[in-house]
Amino acid sequence: MNETNVCVVGNVATRPAYRELATGPSARFRLAVTARYWDREKNVWTDGHTNFFTVWANRQLAVNVAACVEVGQPVVVQGRLKVRTEVQGQQQWASADIDAVAIGHDLSRGMAFFQRAVKPEAPPTAARPEPNWETPRPTEPQDGQPEQRGQEQQDMQEQGVGERGLASQEQEAVAVT
């Protein structure tokens, strides 16, 4: 909730390092962000200070970064900024990391062709026929006409199955033999 969200535009400084971890795929690379300003005395654009960030990508973003991002490419990175300080020996180090939410090529400085990532298909399952959930309507007898039976009852009679059902006929056949 109290996170520092940033959107940074820069150049990829190192080749993305991809790893398969127990929590899922992860990738990281260094991003160089150089401020540019207009030098009025020289009448030209001049590079200012360069900041370096370590960009971390996880899950599908990591897979796509490993496949698409190369050193020197201009990218736009959006994510959560984390500044860490460490003491090694007698020196104190500070590093700025970005947990990336989105990474894309900077289209103001080049072209890219988008291709949607293909998700692995689920193994095919055996197709089962759809059950017939309809129940036959009971027919009402009309004056002077015998009651009509449903189609299922007529089919069962044609197959030799009476109102007692097939199971009772089989039991009788077993008892007779």
Short mmCIF file of C-alpha atoms in Angstrom, two decimals:
data_model
loop_
_atom_site.label_atom_id
_atom_site.label_comp_id
_atom_site.label_asym_id
_atom_site.label_seq_id
_atom_site.Cartn_x
_atom_site.Cartn_y
_atom_site.Cartn_z
CA MET A 1 0.00 0.00 0.00
CA ASN A 2 2.79 2.43 0.87
CA GLU A 3 4.98 1.38 -2.04
CA THR A 4 6.91 3.64 -4.37
CA ASN A 5 5.72 2.92 -7.91
CA VAL A 6 7.97 4.17 -10.69
CA CYS A 7 8.01 4.26 -14.47
CA VAL A 8 11.57 4.39 -15.80
CA VAL A 9 12.79 4.78 -19.39
CA GLY A 10 16.33 3.63 -20.17
CA ASN A 11 18.59 1.17 -21.96
CA VAL A 12 19.24 -2.45 -21.07
CA ALA A 13 22.81 -2.56 -19.73
CA THR A 14 23.28 -6.31 -19.09
CA ARG A 15 21.99 -9.49 -20.66
CA PRO A 16 18.90 -10.75 -18.76
CA ALA A 17 19.77 -13.58 -16.34
CA TYR A 18 16.97 -16.18 -16.32
CA ARG A 19 16.44 -18.75 -13.56
CA GLU A 20 13.85 -21.39 -12.76
CA LEU A 21 13.16 -21.19 -9.01
CA ALA A 22 10.82 -23.16 -6.76
CA THR A 23 8.46 -20.15 -6.77
CA GLY A 24 8.51 -19.93 -10.58
CA PRO A 25 10.63 -18.30 -13.29
CA SER A 26 12.66 -15.19 -12.47
CA ALA A 27 14.79 -12.85 -14.58
CA ARG A 28 16.90 -9.81 -13.81
CA PHE A 29 18.91 -7.26 -15.76
CA ARG A 30 20.54 -3.88 -15.18
CA LEU A 31 18.90 -0.79 -16.62
CA ALA A 32 20.85 2.41 -17.35
CA VAL A 33 18.85 5.63 -17.11
CA THR A 34 20.66 8.75 -18.28
CA ALA A 35 19.18 12.20 -17.82
CA ARG A 36 19.52 14.49 -20.85
CA TYR A 37 19.36 18.24 -20.80
CA TRP A 38 19.74 21.14 -23.24
CA ASP A 39 23.09 22.89 -22.83
CA ARG A 40 22.40 26.52 -23.73
CA GLU A 41 26.07 27.48 -23.91
CA LYS A 42 26.95 24.76 -26.46
CA ASN A 43 23.49 24.75 -28.02
CA VAL A 44 23.28 20.90 -27.94
CA TRP A 45 21.68 18.11 -25.94
CA THR A 46 24.05 16.78 -23.25
CA ASP A 47 24.02 13.60 -21.18
CA GLY A 48 23.71 14.06 -17.45
CA HIS A 49 24.21 11.58 -14.61
CA THR A 50 23.45 7.88 -15.27
CA ASN A 51 21.48 5.90 -12.69
CA PHE A 52 21.55 2.10 -12.72
CA PHE A 53 18.66 -0.05 -11.54
CA THR A 54 18.42 -3.81 -11.16
CA VAL A 55 15.11 -4.86 -12.72
CA TRP A 56 13.49 -8.05 -11.42
CA ALA A 57 10.77 -9.86 -13.37
CA ASN A 58 8.81 -12.92 -12.23
CA ARG A 59 6.54 -15.60 -13.70
CA GLN A 60 5.42 -15.06 -17.33
CA LEU A 61 7.05 -11.61 -17.44
CA ALA A 62 10.41 -13.27 -16.71
CA VAL A 63 9.93 -15.79 -19.53
CA ASN A 64 9.06 -13.02 -21.98
CA VAL A 65 11.99 -10.82 -20.85
CA ALA A 66 14.44 -13.68 -21.39
CA ALA A 67 13.06 -14.23 -24.90
CA CYS A 68 12.73 -10.61 -26.05
CA VAL A 69 15.03 -8.21 -24.22
CA GLU A 70 18.64 -7.70 -25.35
CA VAL A 71 21.52 -5.45 -24.31
CA GLY A 72 21.28 -1.91 -25.67
CA GLN A 73 17.54 -1.93 -26.33
CA PRO A 74 15.49 1.03 -25.09
CA VAL A 75 12.79 -0.12 -22.67
CA VAL A 76 10.11 1.28 -20.40
CA VAL A 77 9.85 -0.40 -16.98
CA GLN A 78 7.01 0.05 -14.53
CA GLY A 79 7.16 -1.42 -11.04
CA ARG A 80 7.89 -1.00 -7.34
CA LEU A 81 11.11 0.75 -6.32
CA LYS A 82 13.13 -0.78 -3.47
CA VAL A 83 16.32 0.89 -2.24
CA ARG A 84 18.60 -1.34 -0.20
CA THR A 85 21.70 -0.43 1.76
CA GLU A 86 24.38 -2.96 2.66
CA VAL A 87 27.63 -2.79 4.55
CA GLN A 88 30.49 -4.87 3.13
CA GLY A 89 33.66 -4.59 5.13
CA GLN A 90 34.06 -0.89 5.82
CA GLN A 91 32.11 0.29 2.78
CA GLN A 92 28.42 1.02 2.62
CA TRP A 93 26.58 0.20 -0.62
CA ALA A 94 23.20 1.33 -1.84
CA SER A 95 21.33 -0.40 -4.64
CA ALA A 96 18.05 0.46 -6.31
CA ASP A 97 15.90 -2.46 -7.44
CA ILE A 98 12.65 -2.39 -9.40
CA ASP A 99 10.19 -5.26 -9.03
CA ALA A 100 8.73 -4.99 -12.51
CA VAL A 101 5.02 -5.17 -13.19
CA ALA A 102 5.35 -4.31 -16.89
CA ILE A 103 8.26 -4.03 -19.33
CA GLY A 104 8.07 -2.92 -22.93
CA HIS A 105 10.21 -1.55 -25.72
CA ASP A 106 10.34 2.25 -26.09
CA LEU A 107 8.58 2.75 -29.42
CA SER A 108 9.68 6.40 -29.64
CA ARG A 109 13.16 5.11 -30.43
CA GLY A 110 12.43 2.06 -32.56
CA MET A 111 9.89 -0.51 -33.74
CA ALA A 112 8.75 -3.74 -32.16
CA PHE A 113 6.34 -6.42 -33.32
CA PHE A 114 4.05 -7.81 -30.64
CA GLN A 115 3.37 -11.52 -30.46
CA ARG A 116 1.03 -12.89 -27.81
CA ALA A 117 2.61 -15.54 -25.58
CA VAL A 118 1.26 -19.02 -26.21
CA LYS A 119 0.03 -20.78 -23.09
CA PRO A 120 0.53 -24.56 -22.94
CA GLU A 121 -2.65 -26.42 -23.74
CA ALA A 122 -4.32 -28.63 -21.16
CA PRO A 123 -4.14 -32.35 -21.92
CA PRO A 124 -7.16 -33.43 -23.95
CA THR A 125 -9.88 -35.20 -22.03
CA ALA A 126 -12.10 -37.93 -23.39
CA ALA A 127 -15.23 -36.45 -24.85
CA ARG A 128 -18.38 -37.68 -23.18
CA PRO A 129 -21.79 -37.36 -24.78
CA GLU A 130 -24.11 -34.83 -23.26
CA PRO A 131 -26.74 -36.56 -21.11
CA ASN A 132 -30.41 -36.13 -21.98
CA TRP A 133 -31.88 -34.29 -19.01
CA GLU A 134 -35.38 -33.96 -20.44
CA THR A 135 -38.14 -35.92 -18.76
CA PRO A 136 -41.08 -37.10 -20.86
CA ARG A 137 -44.38 -35.38 -20.24
CA PRO A 138 -47.14 -37.60 -18.92
CA THR A 139 -50.02 -37.82 -21.35
CA GLU A 140 -53.56 -37.42 -20.13
CA PRO A 141 -56.19 -39.94 -21.30
CA GLN A 142 -58.89 -38.45 -23.48
CA ASP A 143 -62.51 -39.57 -23.51
CA GLY A 144 -62.84 -43.09 -24.88
CA GLN A 145 -59.13 -43.39 -25.86
CA PRO A 146 -56.59 -45.54 -24.04
CA GLU A 147 -53.76 -43.79 -22.25
CA GLN A 148 -50.73 -43.18 -24.47
CA ARG A 149 -47.40 -44.23 -23.12
CA GLY A 150 -44.21 -42.20 -23.35
CA GLN A 151 -41.63 -43.01 -26.02
CA GLU A 152 -39.27 -44.58 -23.45
CA GLN A 153 -41.96 -46.97 -22.23
CA GLN A 154 -42.81 -47.96 -25.81
CA ASP A 155 -39.13 -48.58 -26.57
CA MET A 156 -38.77 -50.74 -23.46
CA GLN A 157 -41.84 -52.79 -24.44
CA GLU A 158 -40.47 -53.35 -27.93
CA GLN A 159 -37.20 -54.62 -26.39
CA GLY A 160 -39.14 -57.06 -24.22
CA VAL A 161 -38.82 -55.19 -20.98
CA GLY A 162 -42.09 -55.03 -19.05
CA GLU A 163 -43.19 -52.64 -16.38
CA ARG A 164 -41.30 -54.64 -13.77
CA GLY A 165 -38.06 -53.81 -15.53
CA LEU A 166 -35.17 -55.77 -16.97
CA ALA A 167 -33.65 -56.68 -13.61
CA SER A 168 -36.73 -58.62 -12.48
CA GLN A 169 -36.85 -60.54 -15.80
CA GLU A 170 -33.20 -61.50 -15.41
CA GLN A 171 -33.86 -62.71 -11.86
CA GLU A 172 -36.74 -64.87 -13.12
CA ALA A 173 -34.53 -66.31 -15.90
CA VAL A 174 -31.85 -67.22 -13.37
CA ALA A 175 -34.42 -68.85 -11.05
CA VAL A 176 -35.84 -70.95 -13.92
CA THR A 177 -32.48 -72.35 -15.00
#
